[in-house]
PDB file of C-alpha atoms in Angstrom:
ATOM      1  CA  MET A 855       0.000   0.000   0.000  1.00  0.00           C
ATOM      2  CA  LYS A 856       2.894   2.397   0.729  1.00  0.00           C
ATOM      3  CA  LYS A 857       4.115   2.062  -2.863  1.00  0.00           C
ATOM      4  CA  TYR A 858       0.706   2.975  -4.302  1.00  0.00           C
ATOM      5  CA  THR A 859       0.287   5.860  -1.854  1.00  0.00           C
ATOM      6  CA  LEU A 860       3.652   7.288  -2.934  1.00  0.00           C
ATOM      7  CA  LEU A 861       2.685   7.053  -6.601  1.00  0.00           C
ATOM      8  CA  ILE A 862      -0.533   8.936  -5.940  1.00  0.00           C
ATOM      9  CA  LEU A 863       1.256  11.651  -3.946  1.00  0.00           C
ATOM     10  CA  LEU A 864       3.806  12.111  -6.734  1.00  0.00           C
ATOM     11  CA  PHE A 865       1.003  12.277  -9.284  1.00  0.00           C
ATOM     12  CA  PHE A 866      -0.925  14.918  -7.353  1.00  0.00           C
ATOM     13  CA  GLY A 867       2.239  16.901  -6.707  1.00  0.00           C
ATOM     14  CA  GLN A 868       3.093  16.957 -10.395  1.00  0.00           C
ATOM     15  CA  TYR A 869      -0.288  18.356 -11.386  1.00  0.00           C
ATOM     16  CA  ALA A 870      -1.065  20.581  -8.388  1.00  0.00           C
ATOM     17  CA  ILE A 871      -0.196  23.716 -10.352  1.00  0.00           C
ATOM     18  CA  TYR A 872      -2.860  22.911 -12.936  1.00  0.00           C
ATOM     19  CA  ALA A 873      -5.544  22.131 -10.364  1.00  0.00           C
ATOM     20  CA  GLN A 874      -5.268  25.682  -9.007  1.00  0.00           C
ATOM     21  CA  LYS A 875      -6.752  27.065 -12.224  1.00  0.00           C
ATOM     22  CA  ILE A 876     -10.177  25.515 -11.686  1.00  0.00           C
ATOM     23  CA  ALA A 877     -12.380  25.300  -8.590  1.00  0.00           C
ATOM     24  CA  LEU A 878     -12.221  21.747  -7.237  1.00  0.00           C
ATOM     25  CA  ASP A 879     -13.679  19.840  -4.333  1.00  0.00           C
ATOM     26  CA  THR A 880     -12.965  16.396  -2.875  1.00  0.00           C
ATOM     27  CA  ILE A 881     -15.014  13.609  -1.313  1.00  0.00           C
ATOM     28  CA  TRP A 882     -13.182  11.035   0.811  1.00  0.00           C
ATOM     29  CA  VAL A 883     -14.670   7.632   1.612  1.00  0.00           C
ATOM     30  CA  LYS A 884     -12.950   5.378   4.156  1.00  0.00           C
ATOM     31  CA  ARG A 885     -14.761   2.198   5.149  1.00  0.00           C
ATOM     32  CA  TYR A 886     -13.101  -0.746   6.874  1.00  0.00           C
ATOM     33  CA  GLY A 887     -14.682  -4.197   6.738  1.00  0.00           C
ATOM     34  CA  TRP A 888     -17.747  -2.888   4.955  1.00  0.00           C
ATOM     35  CA  ALA A 889     -20.147  -5.830   4.515  1.00  0.00           C
ATOM     36  CA  TYR A 890     -23.250  -5.219   2.452  1.00  0.00           C
ATOM     37  CA  LYS A 891     -24.000  -8.761   1.278  1.00  0.00           C
ATOM     38  CA  ASP A 892     -24.714 -11.923   3.256  1.00  0.00           C
ATOM     39  CA  GLY A 893     -21.726 -14.221   3.544  1.00  0.00           C
ATOM     40  CA  MET A 894     -19.174 -11.575   2.655  1.00  0.00           C
ATOM     41  CA  THR A 895     -16.256 -11.031   5.002  1.00  0.00           C
ATOM     42  CA  GLY A 896     -16.006  -7.324   4.338  1.00  0.00           C
ATOM     43  CA  THR A 897     -14.081  -4.852   2.214  1.00  0.00           C
ATOM     44  CA  ASP A 898     -11.716  -2.026   3.035  1.00  0.00           C
ATOM     45  CA  LEU A 899     -12.881   0.763   0.747  1.00  0.00           C
ATOM     46  CA  MET A 900     -10.761   3.877   0.151  1.00  0.00           C
ATOM     47  CA  LEU A 901     -12.026   6.475  -2.330  1.00  0.00           C
ATOM     48  CA  GLN A 902     -10.816   9.966  -3.146  1.00  0.00           C
ATOM     49  CA  PHE A 903     -13.169  11.649  -5.600  1.00  0.00           C
ATOM     50  CA  VAL A 904     -11.986  15.011  -6.997  1.00  0.00           C
ATOM     51  CA  TYR A 905     -14.455  17.026  -9.059  1.00  0.00           C
ATOM     52  CA  PRO A 906     -15.040  20.583 -10.373  1.00  0.00           C
ATOM     53  CA  ASN A 907     -17.483  22.373  -8.085  1.00  0.00           C
ATOM     54  CA  GLY A 908     -18.435  25.278 -10.339  1.00  0.00           C
ATOM     55  CA  THR A 909     -22.096  26.203 -10.758  1.00  0.00           C
ATOM     56  CA  ASP A 910     -21.904  27.030 -14.476  1.00  0.00           C
ATOM     57  CA  SER A 911     -23.415  24.611 -16.984  1.00  0.00           C
ATOM     58  CA  ILE A 912     -20.040  23.436 -18.322  1.00  0.00           C
ATOM     59  CA  ALA A 913     -18.695  22.526 -14.870  1.00  0.00           C
ATOM     60  CA  GLN A 914     -21.974  20.809 -14.017  1.00  0.00           C
ATOM     61  CA  HIS A 915     -21.916  18.810 -17.245  1.00  0.00           C
ATOM     62  CA  ILE A 916     -18.337  17.655 -16.649  1.00  0.00           C
ATOM     63  CA  ARG A 917     -19.051  16.880 -12.988  1.00  0.00           C
ATOM     64  CA  GLU A 918     -22.032  14.705 -13.884  1.00  0.00           C
ATOM     65  CA  ASP A 919     -20.053  12.730 -16.441  1.00  0.00           C
ATOM     66  CA  ILE A 920     -16.973  12.163 -14.268  1.00  0.00           C
ATOM     67  CA  THR A 921     -19.211  11.134 -11.358  1.00  0.00           C
ATOM     68  CA  LYS A 922     -20.648   8.373 -13.521  1.00  0.00           C
ATOM     69  CA  LYS A 923     -17.149   7.427 -14.704  1.00  0.00           C
ATOM     70  CA  PHE A 924     -15.692   7.358 -11.191  1.00  0.00           C
ATOM     71  CA  PHE A 925     -18.471   5.289  -9.605  1.00  0.00           C
ATOM     72  CA  GLU A 926     -19.205   3.281 -12.783  1.00  0.00           C
ATOM     73  CA  THR A 927     -22.905   4.135 -12.692  1.00  0.00           C
ATOM     74  CA  ASN A 928     -25.426   5.188 -15.312  1.00  0.00           C
ATOM     75  CA  THR A 929     -27.196   7.687 -13.049  1.00  0.00           C
ATOM     76  CA  ILE A 930     -26.287  10.041 -10.214  1.00  0.00           C
ATOM     77  CA  SER A 931     -27.162   8.328  -6.926  1.00  0.00           C
ATOM     78  CA  PRO A 932     -26.557   8.905  -3.194  1.00  0.00           C
ATOM     79  CA  LEU A 933     -22.974   8.220  -2.130  1.00  0.00           C
ATOM     80  CA  ASP A 934     -23.591   4.896  -0.348  1.00  0.00           C
ATOM     81  CA  GLU A 935     -25.563   3.546  -3.291  1.00  0.00           C
ATOM     82  CA  SER A 936     -22.840   4.642  -5.720  1.00  0.00           C
ATOM     83  CA  CYS A 937     -20.208   2.873  -3.597  1.00  0.00           C
ATOM     84  CA  LYS A 938     -22.243  -0.343  -3.644  1.00  0.00           C
ATOM     85  CA  VAL A 939     -22.524  -0.230  -7.432  1.00  0.00           C
ATOM     86  CA  LEU A 940     -18.782   0.355  -7.710  1.00  0.00           C
ATOM     87  CA  LEU A 941     -18.045  -2.657  -5.495  1.00  0.00           C
ATOM     88  CA  GLU A 942     -20.429  -4.822  -7.510  1.00  0.00           C
ATOM     89  CA  ASN A 943     -18.800  -3.813 -10.779  1.00  0.00           C
ATOM     90  CA  SER A 944     -15.274  -4.254  -9.394  1.00  0.00           C
ATOM     91  CA  PHE A 945     -15.652  -7.720  -7.902  1.00  0.00           C
ATOM     92  CA  GLY A 946     -18.728  -9.152  -9.627  1.00  0.00           C
ATOM     93  CA  ASN A 947     -19.631 -12.727  -8.696  1.00  0.00           C
ATOM     94  CA  MET A 948     -16.516 -13.070  -6.557  1.00  0.00           C
ATOM     95  CA  TRP A 949     -18.645 -11.755  -3.683  1.00  0.00           C
ATOM     96  CA  ILE A 950     -20.691 -14.945  -3.503  1.00  0.00           C
ATOM     97  CA  GLY A 951     -19.536 -16.942  -0.482  1.00  0.00           C
ATOM     98  CA  LEU A 952     -16.324 -14.941  -0.345  1.00  0.00           C
ATOM     99  CA  ARG A 953     -14.434 -15.443   2.921  1.00  0.00           C
ATOM    100  CA  ILE A 954     -11.172 -13.633   2.276  1.00  0.00           C
ATOM    101  CA  LYS A 955     -10.319 -10.005   2.843  1.00  0.00           C
ATOM    102  CA  THR A 956     -10.796  -7.709  -0.127  1.00  0.00           C
ATOM    103  CA  TYR A 957      -9.648  -4.146  -0.775  1.00  0.00           C
ATOM    104  CA  LEU A 958     -10.676  -1.451  -3.206  1.00  0.00           C
ATOM    105  CA  TYR A 959      -8.679   1.772  -3.598  1.00  0.00           C
ATOM    106  CA  ARG A 960      -9.809   4.341  -6.144  1.00  0.00           C
ATOM    107  CA  TYR A 961      -8.343   7.832  -6.510  1.00  0.00           C
ATOM    108  CA  SER A 962      -8.708  10.628  -9.025  1.00  0.00           C
ATOM    109  CA  ALA A 963      -6.770  13.662 -10.216  1.00  0.00           C
ATOM    110  CA  VAL A 964      -7.473  16.643 -12.435  1.00  0.00           C
ATOM    111  CA  LYS A 965      -5.101  18.254 -14.922  1.00  0.00           C
ATOM    112  CA  ILE A 966      -5.975  21.429 -16.843  1.00  0.00           C
ATOM    113  CA  VAL A 967      -4.108  21.723 -20.164  1.00  0.00           C
ATOM    114  CA  ASN A 968      -3.510  25.035 -21.937  1.00  0.00           C
ATOM    115  CA  ASN A 969      -6.570  26.438 -20.125  1.00  0.00           C
ATOM    116  CA  LYS A 970      -8.676  24.693 -22.789  1.00  0.00           C
ATOM    117  CA  THR A 971      -9.076  21.083 -21.762  1.00  0.00           C
ATOM    118  CA  LEU A 972      -9.451  19.006 -18.611  1.00  0.00           C
ATOM    119  CA  ASP A 973      -7.886  15.581 -18.068  1.00  0.00           C
ATOM    120  CA  TYR A 974      -9.618  13.436 -15.465  1.00  0.00           C
ATOM    121  CA  ILE A 975      -7.437  10.532 -14.330  1.00  0.00           C
ATOM    122  CA  ILE A 976      -8.720   7.629 -12.237  1.00  0.00           C
ATOM    123  CA  TYR A 977      -6.318   5.309 -10.442  1.00  0.00           C
ATOM    124  CA  HIS A 978      -7.959   1.992  -9.499  1.00  0.00           C
ATOM    125  CA  ASN A 979      -6.495  -0.826  -7.425  1.00  0.00           C
ATOM    126  CA  GLN A 980      -8.518  -3.808  -6.243  1.00  0.00           C
ATOM    127  CA  ILE A 981      -7.045  -6.661  -4.253  1.00  0.00           C
ATOM    128  CA  VAL A 982      -8.435 -10.138  -3.598  1.00  0.00           C
ATOM    129  CA  GLY A 983      -6.124 -12.253  -1.444  1.00  0.00           C
ATOM    130  CA  CYS A 984      -2.608 -11.751  -2.783  1.00  0.00           C
ATOM    131  CA  GLY A 985      -3.640 -10.626  -6.269  1.00  0.00           C
ATOM    132  CA  ASP A 986      -4.107  -7.096  -7.468  1.00  0.00           C
ATOM    133  CA  GLY A 987      -5.744  -5.276 -10.335  1.00  0.00           C
ATOM    134  CA  THR A 988      -3.973  -1.953 -10.743  1.00  0.00           C
ATOM    135  CA  ARG A 989      -5.423   0.200 -13.504  1.00  0.00           C
ATOM    136  CA  SER A 990      -5.554   3.850 -14.563  1.00  0.00           C
ATOM    137  CA  TYR A 991      -8.066   5.532 -16.840  1.00  0.00           C
ATOM    138  CA  SER A 992      -8.173   9.018 -18.330  1.00  0.00           C
ATOM    139  CA  TYR A 993     -11.070  11.037 -19.688  1.00  0.00           C
ATOM    140  CA  CYS A 994     -10.606  14.373 -21.449  1.00  0.00           C
ATOM    141  CA  TYR A 995     -13.066  17.265 -21.687  1.00  0.00           C
ATOM    142  CA  SER A 996     -13.304  20.566 -23.515  1.00  0.00           C
ATOM    143  CA  LEU A 997     -13.581  23.522 -21.130  1.00  0.00           C
ATOM    144  CA  LEU A 998     -15.353  25.443 -23.902  1.00  0.00           C
ATOM    145  CA  THR A 999     -18.265  23.023 -24.347  1.00  0.00           C
ATOM    146  CA  GLY A1000     -17.974  20.562 -21.457  1.00  0.00           C
ATOM    147  CA  ASN A1001     -18.098  17.673 -23.922  1.00  0.00           C
ATOM    148  CA  ARG A1002     -15.771  14.714 -23.706  1.00  0.00           C
ATOM    149  CA  ILE A1003     -12.879  14.658 -26.171  1.00  0.00           C
ATOM    150  CA  THR A1004     -12.663  11.243 -27.823  1.00  0.00           C
ATOM    151  CA  ILE A1005     -10.263   9.727 -30.311  1.00  0.00           C
ATOM    152  CA  ASP A1006     -12.856  10.177 -33.053  1.00  0.00           C
ATOM    153  CA  SER A1007     -13.116  13.892 -32.253  1.00  0.00           C
ATOM    154  CA  LEU A1008      -9.317  14.247 -32.351  1.00  0.00           C
ATOM    155  CA  PHE A1009      -8.265  12.217 -35.386  1.00  0.00           C
ATOM    156  CA  CYS A1010      -9.483  11.701 -38.914  1.00  0.00           C
ATOM    157  CA  GLN A1011      -6.929   8.888 -39.374  1.00  0.00           C
ATOM    158  CA  SER A1012      -6.674   7.057 -36.040  1.00  0.00           C
ATOM    159  CA  ALA A1013      -5.472   3.856 -37.742  1.00  0.00           C
ATOM    160  CA  LYS A1014      -2.293   5.677 -38.766  1.00  0.00           C
ATOM    161  CA  VAL A1015      -1.729   6.746 -35.159  1.00  0.00           C
ATOM    162  CA  ILE A1016      -1.930   3.083 -34.117  1.00  0.00           C
ATOM    163  CA  LYS A1017       0.707   2.255 -36.745  1.00  0.00           C
ATOM    164  CA  LEU A1018       2.842   5.065 -35.361  1.00  0.00           C
ATOM    165  CA  LEU A1019       2.731   3.553 -31.855  1.00  0.00           C
ATOM    166  CA  GLN A1020       3.454   0.069 -33.168  1.00  0.00           C
ATOM    167  CA  SER A1021       6.550   1.376 -34.955  1.00  0.00           C
ATOM    168  CA  ARG A1022       8.152   2.712 -31.781  1.00  0.00           C
ATOM    169  CA  HIS A1023       9.109   1.691 -28.254  1.00  0.00           C
ATOM    170  CA  ASP A1024       7.003   2.506 -25.228  1.00  0.00           C
ATOM    171  CA  ASP A1025       8.150   5.042 -22.618  1.00  0.00           C
ATOM    172  CA  TYR A1026       9.404   2.295 -20.266  1.00  0.00           C
ATOM    173  CA  TYR A1027      11.323   0.351 -22.927  1.00  0.00           C
ATOM    174  CA  GLU A1028      14.791   0.982 -21.485  1.00  0.00           C
ATOM    175  CA  LYS A1029      13.728  -0.420 -18.114  1.00  0.00           C
ATOM    176  CA  ARG A1030      12.419  -3.695 -19.535  1.00  0.00           C
ATOM    177  CA  SER A1031      14.354  -6.937 -19.734  1.00  0.00           C
ATOM    178  CA  GLU A1032      16.042  -8.001 -22.965  1.00  0.00           C
ATOM    179  CA  GLU A1033      13.419 -10.687 -23.564  1.00  0.00           C
ATOM    180  CA  ASP A1034      10.530  -8.293 -22.967  1.00  0.00           C
ATOM    181  CA  ARG A1035      12.013  -5.809 -25.444  1.00  0.00           C
ATOM    182  CA  LYS A1036      11.659  -8.417 -28.195  1.00  0.00           C
ATOM    183  CA  MET A1037       7.936  -8.871 -27.602  1.00  0.00           C
ATOM    184  CA  HIS A1038       5.482  -7.654 -30.246  1.00  0.00           C
ATOM    185  CA  ARG A1039       2.856  -5.260 -28.867  1.00  0.00           C
ATOM    186  CA  ASP A1040      -0.507  -5.684 -30.555  1.00  0.00           C
ATOM    187  CA  ILE A1041      -2.127  -2.265 -30.197  1.00  0.00           C
ATOM    188  CA  LYS A1042      -5.773  -2.218 -31.231  1.00  0.00           C
ATOM    189  CA  HIS A1043      -7.213   0.926 -29.657  1.00  0.00           C
ATOM    190  CA  LEU A1044      -6.349   4.488 -28.564  1.00  0.00           C
ATOM    191  CA  ASP A1045      -9.205   4.979 -26.101  1.00  0.00           C
ATOM    192  CA  ASN A1046      -7.190   5.634 -22.919  1.00  0.00           C
ATOM    193  CA  PHE A1047      -5.134   8.814 -23.321  1.00  0.00           C
ATOM    194  CA  ILE A1048      -4.025  11.994 -21.576  1.00  0.00           C
ATOM    195  CA  LEU A1049      -3.887  15.328 -23.375  1.00  0.00           C
ATOM    196  CA  LEU A1050      -0.547  17.067 -22.859  1.00  0.00           C
ATOM    197  CA  PRO A1051       0.306  20.730 -23.602  1.00  0.00           C
ATOM    198  CA  LYS A1052       2.027  19.692 -26.831  1.00  0.00           C
ATOM    199  CA  GLY A1053       1.217  16.047 -27.366  1.00  0.00           C
ATOM    200  CA  LEU A1054      -0.599  12.973 -26.119  1.00  0.00           C
ATOM    201  CA  MET A1055       0.149  10.075 -23.797  1.00  0.00           C
ATOM    202  CA  PHE A1056      -1.575   6.777 -24.593  1.00  0.00           C
ATOM    203  CA  ILE A1057      -2.138   4.412 -21.662  1.00  0.00           C
ATOM    204  CA  TYR A1058      -2.347   0.615 -21.784  1.00  0.00           C
ATOM    205  CA  ASN A1059      -3.055  -1.209 -18.552  1.00  0.00           C
ATOM    206  CA  PRO A1060      -1.534  -4.545 -17.499  1.00  0.00           C
ATOM    207  CA  TYR A1061      -2.536  -7.458 -19.770  1.00  0.00           C
ATOM    208  CA  GLU A1062      -3.810  -5.179 -22.563  1.00  0.00           C
ATOM    209  CA  ILE A1063      -0.736  -5.391 -24.798  1.00  0.00           C
ATOM    210  CA  GLY A1064       1.648  -7.371 -22.607  1.00  0.00           C
ATOM    211  CA  PHE A1065       1.923  -9.793 -19.714  1.00  0.00           C
ATOM    212  CA  GLY A1066       0.702  -8.823 -16.270  1.00  0.00           C
ATOM    213  CA  TYR A1067       4.178  -8.836 -14.726  1.00  0.00           C
ATOM    214  CA  GLU A1068       5.281  -6.150 -17.209  1.00  0.00           C
ATOM    215  CA  GLY A1069       2.864  -3.646 -15.728  1.00  0.00           C
ATOM    216  CA  GLY A1070       1.320  -0.899 -17.811  1.00  0.00           C
ATOM    217  CA  PHE A1071       2.554   0.692 -21.022  1.00  0.00           C
ATOM    218  CA  ARG A1072       2.771   4.366 -21.922  1.00  0.00           C
ATOM    219  CA  TYR A1073       3.387   5.877 -25.350  1.00  0.00           C
ATOM    220  CA  THR A1074       4.040   9.618 -25.458  1.00  0.00           C
ATOM    221  CA  VAL A1075       3.847  11.330 -28.850  1.00  0.00           C
ATOM    222  CA  LYS A1076       4.628  14.935 -29.741  1.00  0.00           C
ATOM    223  CA  PHE A1077       2.206  17.260 -31.481  1.00  0.00           C
ATOM    224  CA  SER A1078       4.566  17.416 -34.477  1.00  0.00           C
ATOM    225  CA  GLU A1079       4.239  13.637 -34.890  1.00  0.00           C
ATOM    226  CA  ILE A1080       0.443  13.571 -34.972  1.00  0.00           C
ATOM    227  CA  ARG A1081      -0.486  16.942 -36.459  1.00  0.00           C
ATOM    228  CA  GLN A1082      -1.067  15.497 -39.924  1.00  0.00           C
ATOM    229  CA  PHE A1083      -3.668  13.101 -38.498  1.00  0.00           C
ATOM    230  CA  LEU A1084      -5.564  15.642 -36.379  1.00  0.00           C
ATOM    231  CA  LYS A1085      -8.896  17.176 -37.310  1.00  0.00           C
ATOM    232  CA  PRO A1086      -8.664  20.973 -37.846  1.00  0.00           C
ATOM    233  CA  GLN A1087     -10.768  21.760 -34.751  1.00  0.00           C
ATOM    234  CA  ALA A1088      -8.516  19.594 -32.552  1.00  0.00           C
ATOM    235  CA  ILE A1089      -5.243  21.381 -33.361  1.00  0.00           C
ATOM    236  CA  GLY A1090      -6.076  24.284 -31.030  1.00  0.00           C
ATOM    237  CA  TYR A1091      -6.121  22.025 -27.957  1.00  0.00           C
ATOM    238  CA  PHE A1092      -2.325  21.798 -27.984  1.00  0.00           C
ATOM    239  CA  PHE A1093      -1.437  25.464 -27.650  1.00  0.00           C
ATOM    240  CA  GLU A1094      -2.166  28.264 -25.163  1.00  0.00           C
TER     241      GLU A1094
END
């Protein structure tokens, strides 16, 4: 747990300067041994939900969408009900007759880019016994409209961006073993990404394009590398 806590602190520290440009609020949930189903031993639940607290329509629209993303719900519900849905979605049928300790840690962070877009990053770690399921997800929004920025709204030729990633090494390549460096990475989607001031970072969680022991993969590309594939309206995201 100390390792994951340190990663979160480093992440928040890196993006604290951006968070000061938009009004934010935080909800903490700490529940130990929370049992809400018969026969379940109980779960330690730790949530840190960061969200924009503005009253304007754009902030409200973004807040509603990231609330659904964070709690994995289709509607806005009371906090306890949202937590139950999140637990159900995280562990599924593993709850039935479960007698071992389980843990769910879920944190979020906000990054404002070029005063035009908002990155919402969710860090998710669930543990059953000695196993873990560490994941991170990013969702990007326009601060002009409040709408989510998707790959289809960014690129007119996303297939060529996939080929670009497949032709290069990931950001952690130098730290991988010699055998792992020889592995082919079958990249099929670009859905999980972070908008940077002058580029993009594509995120692939464990098991998506490699073995679980390799951890996640990150591919950072510069604006100059992807400009030719961008839609005209998307080019302005990458500059002040």
